Backbone as JSON, one array per atom type, in Angstrom:
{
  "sequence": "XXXXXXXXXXXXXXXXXXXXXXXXXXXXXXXXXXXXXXXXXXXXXXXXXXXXXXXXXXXXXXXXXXXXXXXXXXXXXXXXXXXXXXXXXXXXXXXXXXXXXXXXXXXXXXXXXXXXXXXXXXXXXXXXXXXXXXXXXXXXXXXXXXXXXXXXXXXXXXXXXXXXXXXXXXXXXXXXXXXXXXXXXXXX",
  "N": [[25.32, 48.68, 68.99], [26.44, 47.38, 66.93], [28.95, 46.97, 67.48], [29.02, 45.07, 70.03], [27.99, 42.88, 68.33], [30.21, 42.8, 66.82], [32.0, 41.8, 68.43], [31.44, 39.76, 70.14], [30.22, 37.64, 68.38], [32.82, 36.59, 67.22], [33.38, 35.12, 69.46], [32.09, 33.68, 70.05], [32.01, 31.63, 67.65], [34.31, 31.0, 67.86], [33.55, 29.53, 70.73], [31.89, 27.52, 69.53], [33.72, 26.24, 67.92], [35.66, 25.36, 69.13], [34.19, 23.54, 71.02], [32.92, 21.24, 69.55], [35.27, 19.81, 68.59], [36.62, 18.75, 71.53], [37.29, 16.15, 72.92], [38.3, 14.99, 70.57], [39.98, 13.13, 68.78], [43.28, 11.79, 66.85], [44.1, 10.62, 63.52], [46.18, 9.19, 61.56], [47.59, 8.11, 59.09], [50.06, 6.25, 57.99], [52.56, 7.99, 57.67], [51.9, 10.12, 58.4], [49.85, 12.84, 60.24], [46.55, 13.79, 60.08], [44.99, 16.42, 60.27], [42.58, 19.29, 60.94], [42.01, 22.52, 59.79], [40.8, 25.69, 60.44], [40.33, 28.79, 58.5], [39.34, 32.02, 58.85], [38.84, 34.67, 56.97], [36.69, 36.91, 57.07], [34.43, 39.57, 58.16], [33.76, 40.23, 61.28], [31.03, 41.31, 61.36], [30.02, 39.94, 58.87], [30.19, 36.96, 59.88], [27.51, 36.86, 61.93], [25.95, 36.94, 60.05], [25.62, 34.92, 58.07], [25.83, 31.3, 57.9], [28.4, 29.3, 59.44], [30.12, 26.97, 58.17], [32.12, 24.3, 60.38], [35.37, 22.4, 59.33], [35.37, 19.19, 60.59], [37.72, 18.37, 63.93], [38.78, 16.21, 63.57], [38.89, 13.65, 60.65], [36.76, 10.3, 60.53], [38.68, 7.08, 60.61], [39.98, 5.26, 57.87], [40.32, 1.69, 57.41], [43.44, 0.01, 57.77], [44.36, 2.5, 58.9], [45.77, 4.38, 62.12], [43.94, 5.56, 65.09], [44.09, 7.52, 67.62], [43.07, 8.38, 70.67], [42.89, 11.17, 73.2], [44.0, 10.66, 75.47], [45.87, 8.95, 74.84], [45.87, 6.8, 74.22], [45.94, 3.97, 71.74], [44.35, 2.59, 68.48], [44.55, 0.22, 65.67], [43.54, -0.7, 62.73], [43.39, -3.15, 60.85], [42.97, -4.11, 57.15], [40.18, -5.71, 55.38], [40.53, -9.24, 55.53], [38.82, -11.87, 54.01], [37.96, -15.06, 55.17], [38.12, -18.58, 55.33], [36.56, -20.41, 57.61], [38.35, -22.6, 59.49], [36.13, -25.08, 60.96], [34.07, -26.97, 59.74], [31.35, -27.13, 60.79], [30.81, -24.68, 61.67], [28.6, -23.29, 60.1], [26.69, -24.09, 61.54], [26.59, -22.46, 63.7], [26.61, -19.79, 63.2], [25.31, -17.68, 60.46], [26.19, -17.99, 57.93], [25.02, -17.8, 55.1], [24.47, -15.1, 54.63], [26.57, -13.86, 53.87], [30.27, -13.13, 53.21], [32.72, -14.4, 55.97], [35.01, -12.01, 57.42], [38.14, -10.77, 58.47], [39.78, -9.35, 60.98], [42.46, -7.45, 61.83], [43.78, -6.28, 65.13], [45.4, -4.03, 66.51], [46.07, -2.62, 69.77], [48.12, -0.03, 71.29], [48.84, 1.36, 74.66], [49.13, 4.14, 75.57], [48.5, 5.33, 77.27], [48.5, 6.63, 81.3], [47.74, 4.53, 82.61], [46.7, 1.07, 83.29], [44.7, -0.77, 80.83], [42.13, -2.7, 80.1], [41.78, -5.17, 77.42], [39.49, -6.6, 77.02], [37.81, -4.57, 77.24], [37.61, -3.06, 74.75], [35.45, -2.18, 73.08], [33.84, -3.42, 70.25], [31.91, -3.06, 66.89], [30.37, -4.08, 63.92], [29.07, -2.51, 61.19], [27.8, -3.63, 57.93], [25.97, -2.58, 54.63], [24.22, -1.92, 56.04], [23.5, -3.08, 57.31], [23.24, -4.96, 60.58], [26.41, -6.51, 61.53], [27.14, -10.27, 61.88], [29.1, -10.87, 65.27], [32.18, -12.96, 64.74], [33.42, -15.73, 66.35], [36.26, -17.84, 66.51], [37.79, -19.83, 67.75], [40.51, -21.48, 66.96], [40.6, -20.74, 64.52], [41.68, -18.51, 65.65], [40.59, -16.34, 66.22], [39.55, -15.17, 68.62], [38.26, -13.59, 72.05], [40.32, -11.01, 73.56], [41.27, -11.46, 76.87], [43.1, -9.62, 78.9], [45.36, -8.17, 80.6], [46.68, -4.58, 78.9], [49.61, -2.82, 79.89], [50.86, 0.32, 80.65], [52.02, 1.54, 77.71], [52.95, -0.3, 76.16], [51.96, -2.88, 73.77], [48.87, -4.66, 72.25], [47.88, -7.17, 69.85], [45.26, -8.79, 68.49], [42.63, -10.97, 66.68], [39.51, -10.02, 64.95], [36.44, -10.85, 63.72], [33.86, -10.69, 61.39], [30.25, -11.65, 60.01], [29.78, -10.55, 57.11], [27.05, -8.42, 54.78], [27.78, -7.04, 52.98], [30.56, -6.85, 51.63], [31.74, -3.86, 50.62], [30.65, -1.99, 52.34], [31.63, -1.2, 54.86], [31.66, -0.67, 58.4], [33.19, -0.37, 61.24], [32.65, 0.03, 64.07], [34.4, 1.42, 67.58], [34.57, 1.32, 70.5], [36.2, 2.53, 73.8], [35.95, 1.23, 76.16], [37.18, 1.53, 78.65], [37.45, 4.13, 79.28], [34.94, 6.42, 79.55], [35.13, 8.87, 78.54], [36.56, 9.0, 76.12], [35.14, 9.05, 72.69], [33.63, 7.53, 70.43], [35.0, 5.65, 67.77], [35.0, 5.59, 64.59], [36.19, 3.09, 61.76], [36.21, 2.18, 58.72], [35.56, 1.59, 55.06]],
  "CA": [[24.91, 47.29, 68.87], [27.07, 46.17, 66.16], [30.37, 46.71, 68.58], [28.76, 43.94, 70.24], [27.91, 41.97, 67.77], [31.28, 42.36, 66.28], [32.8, 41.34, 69.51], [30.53, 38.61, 70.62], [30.8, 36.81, 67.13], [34.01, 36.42, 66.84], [33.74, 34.48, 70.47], [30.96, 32.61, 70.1], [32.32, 31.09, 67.03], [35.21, 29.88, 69.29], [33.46, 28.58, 71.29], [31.21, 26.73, 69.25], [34.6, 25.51, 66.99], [36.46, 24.47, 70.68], [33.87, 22.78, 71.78], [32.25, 20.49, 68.94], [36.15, 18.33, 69.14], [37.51, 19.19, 72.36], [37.56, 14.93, 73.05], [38.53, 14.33, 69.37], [41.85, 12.16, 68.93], [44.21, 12.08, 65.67], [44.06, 9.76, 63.08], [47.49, 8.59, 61.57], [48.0, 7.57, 57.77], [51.15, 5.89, 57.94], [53.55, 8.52, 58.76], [51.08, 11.4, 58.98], [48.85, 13.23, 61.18], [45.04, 14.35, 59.91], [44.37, 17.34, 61.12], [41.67, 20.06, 59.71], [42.58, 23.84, 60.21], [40.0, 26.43, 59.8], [40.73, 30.21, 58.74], [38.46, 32.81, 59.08], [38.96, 35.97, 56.83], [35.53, 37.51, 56.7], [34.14, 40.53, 59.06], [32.84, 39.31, 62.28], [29.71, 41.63, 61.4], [29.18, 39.08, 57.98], [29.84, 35.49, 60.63], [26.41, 36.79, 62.09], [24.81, 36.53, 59.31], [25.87, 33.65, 57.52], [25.91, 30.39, 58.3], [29.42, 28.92, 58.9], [30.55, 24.98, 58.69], [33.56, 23.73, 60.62], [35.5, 21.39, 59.38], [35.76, 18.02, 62.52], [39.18, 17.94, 64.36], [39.38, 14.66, 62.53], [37.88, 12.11, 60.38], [37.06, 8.81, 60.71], [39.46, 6.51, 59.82], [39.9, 4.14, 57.45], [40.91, 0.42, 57.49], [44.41, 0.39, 58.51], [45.04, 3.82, 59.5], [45.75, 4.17, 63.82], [43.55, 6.37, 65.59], [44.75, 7.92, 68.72], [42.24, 9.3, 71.77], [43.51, 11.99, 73.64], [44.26, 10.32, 76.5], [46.75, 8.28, 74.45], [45.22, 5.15, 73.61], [45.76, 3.97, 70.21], [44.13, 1.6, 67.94], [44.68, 0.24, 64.34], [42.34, -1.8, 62.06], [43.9, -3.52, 59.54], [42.49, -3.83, 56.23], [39.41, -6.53, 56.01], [40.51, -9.93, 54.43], [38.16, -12.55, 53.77], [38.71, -16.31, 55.09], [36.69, -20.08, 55.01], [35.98, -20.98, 58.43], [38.14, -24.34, 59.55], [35.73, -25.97, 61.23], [33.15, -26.88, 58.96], [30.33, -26.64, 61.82], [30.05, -23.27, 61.76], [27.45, -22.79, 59.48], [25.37, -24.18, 62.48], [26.4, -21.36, 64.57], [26.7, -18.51, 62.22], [24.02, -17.6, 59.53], [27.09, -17.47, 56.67], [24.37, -17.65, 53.84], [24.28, -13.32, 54.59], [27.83, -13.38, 53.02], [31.7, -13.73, 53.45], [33.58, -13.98, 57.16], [35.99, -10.78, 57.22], [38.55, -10.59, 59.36], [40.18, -7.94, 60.87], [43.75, -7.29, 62.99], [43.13, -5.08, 65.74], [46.42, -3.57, 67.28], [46.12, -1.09, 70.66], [48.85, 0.8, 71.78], [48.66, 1.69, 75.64], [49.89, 5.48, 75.77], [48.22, 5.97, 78.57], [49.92, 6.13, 82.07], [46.67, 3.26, 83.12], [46.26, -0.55, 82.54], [44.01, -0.74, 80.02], [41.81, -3.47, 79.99], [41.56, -5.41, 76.67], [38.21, -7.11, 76.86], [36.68, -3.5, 76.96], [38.05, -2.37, 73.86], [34.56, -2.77, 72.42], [33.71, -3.24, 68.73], [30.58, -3.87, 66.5], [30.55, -3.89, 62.95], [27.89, -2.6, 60.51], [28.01, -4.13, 56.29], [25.44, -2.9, 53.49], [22.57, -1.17, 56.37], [22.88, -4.18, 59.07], [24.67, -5.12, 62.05], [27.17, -7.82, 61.33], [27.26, -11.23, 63.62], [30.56, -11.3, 65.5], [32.51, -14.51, 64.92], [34.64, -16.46, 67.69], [36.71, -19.65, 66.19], [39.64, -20.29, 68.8], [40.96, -22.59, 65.66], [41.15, -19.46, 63.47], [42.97, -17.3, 65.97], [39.56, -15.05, 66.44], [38.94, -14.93, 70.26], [38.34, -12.05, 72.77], [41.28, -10.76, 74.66], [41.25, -10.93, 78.62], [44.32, -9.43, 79.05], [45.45, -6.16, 80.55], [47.65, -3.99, 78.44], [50.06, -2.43, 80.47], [51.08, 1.45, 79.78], [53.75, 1.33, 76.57], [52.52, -1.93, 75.55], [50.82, -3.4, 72.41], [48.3, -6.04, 72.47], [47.19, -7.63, 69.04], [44.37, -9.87, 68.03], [42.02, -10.68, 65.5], [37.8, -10.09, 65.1], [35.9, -11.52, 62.74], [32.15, -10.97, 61.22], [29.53, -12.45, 58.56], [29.2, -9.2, 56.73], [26.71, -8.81, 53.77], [28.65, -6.32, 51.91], [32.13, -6.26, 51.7], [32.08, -2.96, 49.88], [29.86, -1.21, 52.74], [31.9, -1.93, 56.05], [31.87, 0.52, 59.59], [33.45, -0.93, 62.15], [32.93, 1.28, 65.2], [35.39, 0.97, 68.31], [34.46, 2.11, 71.42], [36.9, 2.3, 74.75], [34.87, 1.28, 77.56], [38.42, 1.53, 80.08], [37.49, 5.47, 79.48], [33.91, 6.65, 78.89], [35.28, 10.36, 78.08], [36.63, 8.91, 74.93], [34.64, 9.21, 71.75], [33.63, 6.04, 69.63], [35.67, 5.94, 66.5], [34.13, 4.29, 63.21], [37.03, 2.48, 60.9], [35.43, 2.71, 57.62], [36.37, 1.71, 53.83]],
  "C": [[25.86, 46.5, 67.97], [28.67, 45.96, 66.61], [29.81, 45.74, 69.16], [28.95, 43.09, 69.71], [29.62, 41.83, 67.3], [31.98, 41.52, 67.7], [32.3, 39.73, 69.9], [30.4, 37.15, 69.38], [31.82, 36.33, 67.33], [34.0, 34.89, 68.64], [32.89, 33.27, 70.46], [31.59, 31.67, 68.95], [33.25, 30.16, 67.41], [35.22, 28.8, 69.71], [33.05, 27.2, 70.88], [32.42, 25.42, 68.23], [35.54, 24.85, 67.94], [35.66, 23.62, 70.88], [32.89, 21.59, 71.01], [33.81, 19.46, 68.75], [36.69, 18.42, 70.3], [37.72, 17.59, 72.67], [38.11, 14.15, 71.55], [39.93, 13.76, 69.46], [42.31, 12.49, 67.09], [44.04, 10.87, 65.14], [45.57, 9.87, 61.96], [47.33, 7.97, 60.28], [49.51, 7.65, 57.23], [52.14, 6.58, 58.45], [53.02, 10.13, 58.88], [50.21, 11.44, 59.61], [47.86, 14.26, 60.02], [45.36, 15.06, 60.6], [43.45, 18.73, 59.67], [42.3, 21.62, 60.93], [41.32, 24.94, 59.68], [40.32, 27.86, 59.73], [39.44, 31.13, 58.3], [39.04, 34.38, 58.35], [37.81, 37.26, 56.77], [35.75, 38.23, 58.32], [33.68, 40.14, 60.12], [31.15, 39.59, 61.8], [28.77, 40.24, 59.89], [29.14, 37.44, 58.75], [28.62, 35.41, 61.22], [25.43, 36.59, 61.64], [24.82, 35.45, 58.48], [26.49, 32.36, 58.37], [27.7, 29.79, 58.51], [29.4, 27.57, 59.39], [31.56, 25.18, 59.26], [34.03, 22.41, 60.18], [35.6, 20.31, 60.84], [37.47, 18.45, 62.33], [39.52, 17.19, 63.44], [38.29, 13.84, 62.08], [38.42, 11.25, 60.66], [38.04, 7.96, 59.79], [39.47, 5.7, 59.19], [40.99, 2.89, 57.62], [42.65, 0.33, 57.53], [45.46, 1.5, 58.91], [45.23, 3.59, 61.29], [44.71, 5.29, 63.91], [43.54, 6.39, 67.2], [44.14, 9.01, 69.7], [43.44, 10.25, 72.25], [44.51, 11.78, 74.41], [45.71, 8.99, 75.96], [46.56, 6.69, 74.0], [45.36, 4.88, 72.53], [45.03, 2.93, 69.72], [44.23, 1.82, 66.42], [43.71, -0.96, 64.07], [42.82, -1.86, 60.96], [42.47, -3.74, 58.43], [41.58, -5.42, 55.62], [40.1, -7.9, 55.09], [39.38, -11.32, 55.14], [38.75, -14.18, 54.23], [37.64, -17.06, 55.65], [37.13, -20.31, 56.57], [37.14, -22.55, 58.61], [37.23, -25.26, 60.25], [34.11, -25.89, 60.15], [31.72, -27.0, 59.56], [30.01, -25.26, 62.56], [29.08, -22.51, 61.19], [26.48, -23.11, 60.29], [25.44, -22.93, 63.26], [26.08, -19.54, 63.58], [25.84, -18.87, 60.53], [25.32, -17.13, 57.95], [26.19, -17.2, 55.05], [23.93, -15.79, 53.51], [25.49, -13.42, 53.88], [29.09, -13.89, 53.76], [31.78, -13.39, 55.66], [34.67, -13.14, 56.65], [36.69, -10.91, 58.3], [39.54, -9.39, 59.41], [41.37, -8.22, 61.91], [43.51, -5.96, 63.77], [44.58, -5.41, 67.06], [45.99, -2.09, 68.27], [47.16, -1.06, 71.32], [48.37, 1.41, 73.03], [49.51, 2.68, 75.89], [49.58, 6.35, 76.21], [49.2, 5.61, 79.85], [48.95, 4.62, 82.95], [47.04, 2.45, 82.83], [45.17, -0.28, 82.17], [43.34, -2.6, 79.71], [41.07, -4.27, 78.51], [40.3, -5.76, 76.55], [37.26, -5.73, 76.54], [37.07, -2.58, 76.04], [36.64, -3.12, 73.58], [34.41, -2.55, 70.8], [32.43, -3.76, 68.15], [30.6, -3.17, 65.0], [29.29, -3.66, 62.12], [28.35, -3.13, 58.91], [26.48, -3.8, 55.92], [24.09, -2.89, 54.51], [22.11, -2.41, 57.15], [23.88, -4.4, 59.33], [24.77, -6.49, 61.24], [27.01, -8.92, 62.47], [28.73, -11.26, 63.77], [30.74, -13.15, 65.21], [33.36, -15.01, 66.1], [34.59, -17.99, 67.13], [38.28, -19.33, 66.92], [40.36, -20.8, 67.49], [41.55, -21.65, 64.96], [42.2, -18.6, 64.03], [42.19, -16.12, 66.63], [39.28, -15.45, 67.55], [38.98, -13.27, 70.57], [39.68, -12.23, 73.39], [40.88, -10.55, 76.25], [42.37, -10.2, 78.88], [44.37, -8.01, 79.63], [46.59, -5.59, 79.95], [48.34, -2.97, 79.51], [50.48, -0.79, 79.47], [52.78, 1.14, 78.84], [53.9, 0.07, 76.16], [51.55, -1.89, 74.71], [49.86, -4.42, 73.04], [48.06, -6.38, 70.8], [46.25, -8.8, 68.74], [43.78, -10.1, 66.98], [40.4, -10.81, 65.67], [37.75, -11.05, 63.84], [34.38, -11.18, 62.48], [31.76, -11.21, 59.75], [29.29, -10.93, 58.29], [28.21, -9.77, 55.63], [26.98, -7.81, 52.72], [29.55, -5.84, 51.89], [32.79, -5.08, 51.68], [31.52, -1.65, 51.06], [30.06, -1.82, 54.43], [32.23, -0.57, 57.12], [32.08, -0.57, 60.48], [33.39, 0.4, 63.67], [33.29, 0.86, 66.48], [34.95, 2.17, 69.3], [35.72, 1.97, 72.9], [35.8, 2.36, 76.05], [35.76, 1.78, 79.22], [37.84, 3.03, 80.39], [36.56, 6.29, 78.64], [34.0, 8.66, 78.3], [35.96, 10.29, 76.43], [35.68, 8.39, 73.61], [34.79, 7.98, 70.89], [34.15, 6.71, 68.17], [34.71, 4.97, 65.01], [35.48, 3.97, 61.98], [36.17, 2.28, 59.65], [36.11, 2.21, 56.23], [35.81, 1.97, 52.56]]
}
């Protein structure tokens, strides 16, 4: 029985450490690559009995690191800065008395061999244990993209939301072009 177990351990662990990132992507701090490595020196017969953690493929990234699906897609999230609104009729549309407008630069890299359709780069921001309101001021520069990114092409734009705590920001980025890729959370 414990030729089994020794055998069967050792695989199962495997599997269970293949297959909790097998869709995970790379995240990119400046001119490095994240990555987590796990080594295993213990007996197979003691992995049966004790619990083991894996570290993730990758963490989430923070505010202007890239993070890069499998499938080659990239995106970056610059780092949040704060700015007044020019039209001064936006306090009718947007509830600014929750806190500052943040804005954000949001560069994707198409390194796939697809068109990649910008509009479905989706995003939704949480601040401080609530959802943020998106902003849209054409004036500012903050619109959606229609656009299709072609493969080996950038696009850049900019978001915007009323957060209510600067200090307590998740931005999470989903790819809708390609529902096999994994929502990322930008983070600071």
């Amino acid at each position: 029985m414990k030729k089994i177990l020794a055998i069967a351990a050792p695989i199962a662990l495997a599997i269970t450490l293949t297959g909790c990132g097998s869709n995970s992507g790379t995240v990119t701090k400046g001119e490095e690559t994240e990555s987590a490595t796990t080594e295993q020196s213990a007996p197979a017969e003691e992995i049966v009995e004790e619990e083991v953690e894996a570290e993730p493929a990758s963490t989430n990234p923070t505010f202007g690191d890239t993070y890069t699906w499998p499938d080659g897609l990239a995106v970056t999230i610059s780092a949040p800065q704060e700015i007044t609104l020019s039209n001064e009729y936006m306090g009718e549309l947007y509830d600014l008395s929750v806190g500052p407008v943040l804005t954000f630069d949001v560069t994707v890299h198409n390194g796939t061999d697809e068109d990649v359709e910008a509009m479905a780069i989706n995003m939704q921001m949480t601040s401080g244990s609530k959802q943020a309101e998106s902003v849209f001021a054409s004036e500012d520069g903050i619109d959606i993209p229609t656009v299709t990114i072609l493969p080996g092409k950038d696009l850049s734009w900019k978001v915007a939301y009323v957060v209510a705590d600067p200090a307590d920001l998740q931005l999470s980025v989903s790819d809708l072009n390609n529902f096999s890729n994994d929502k990322v959370h930008f983070t600071n």
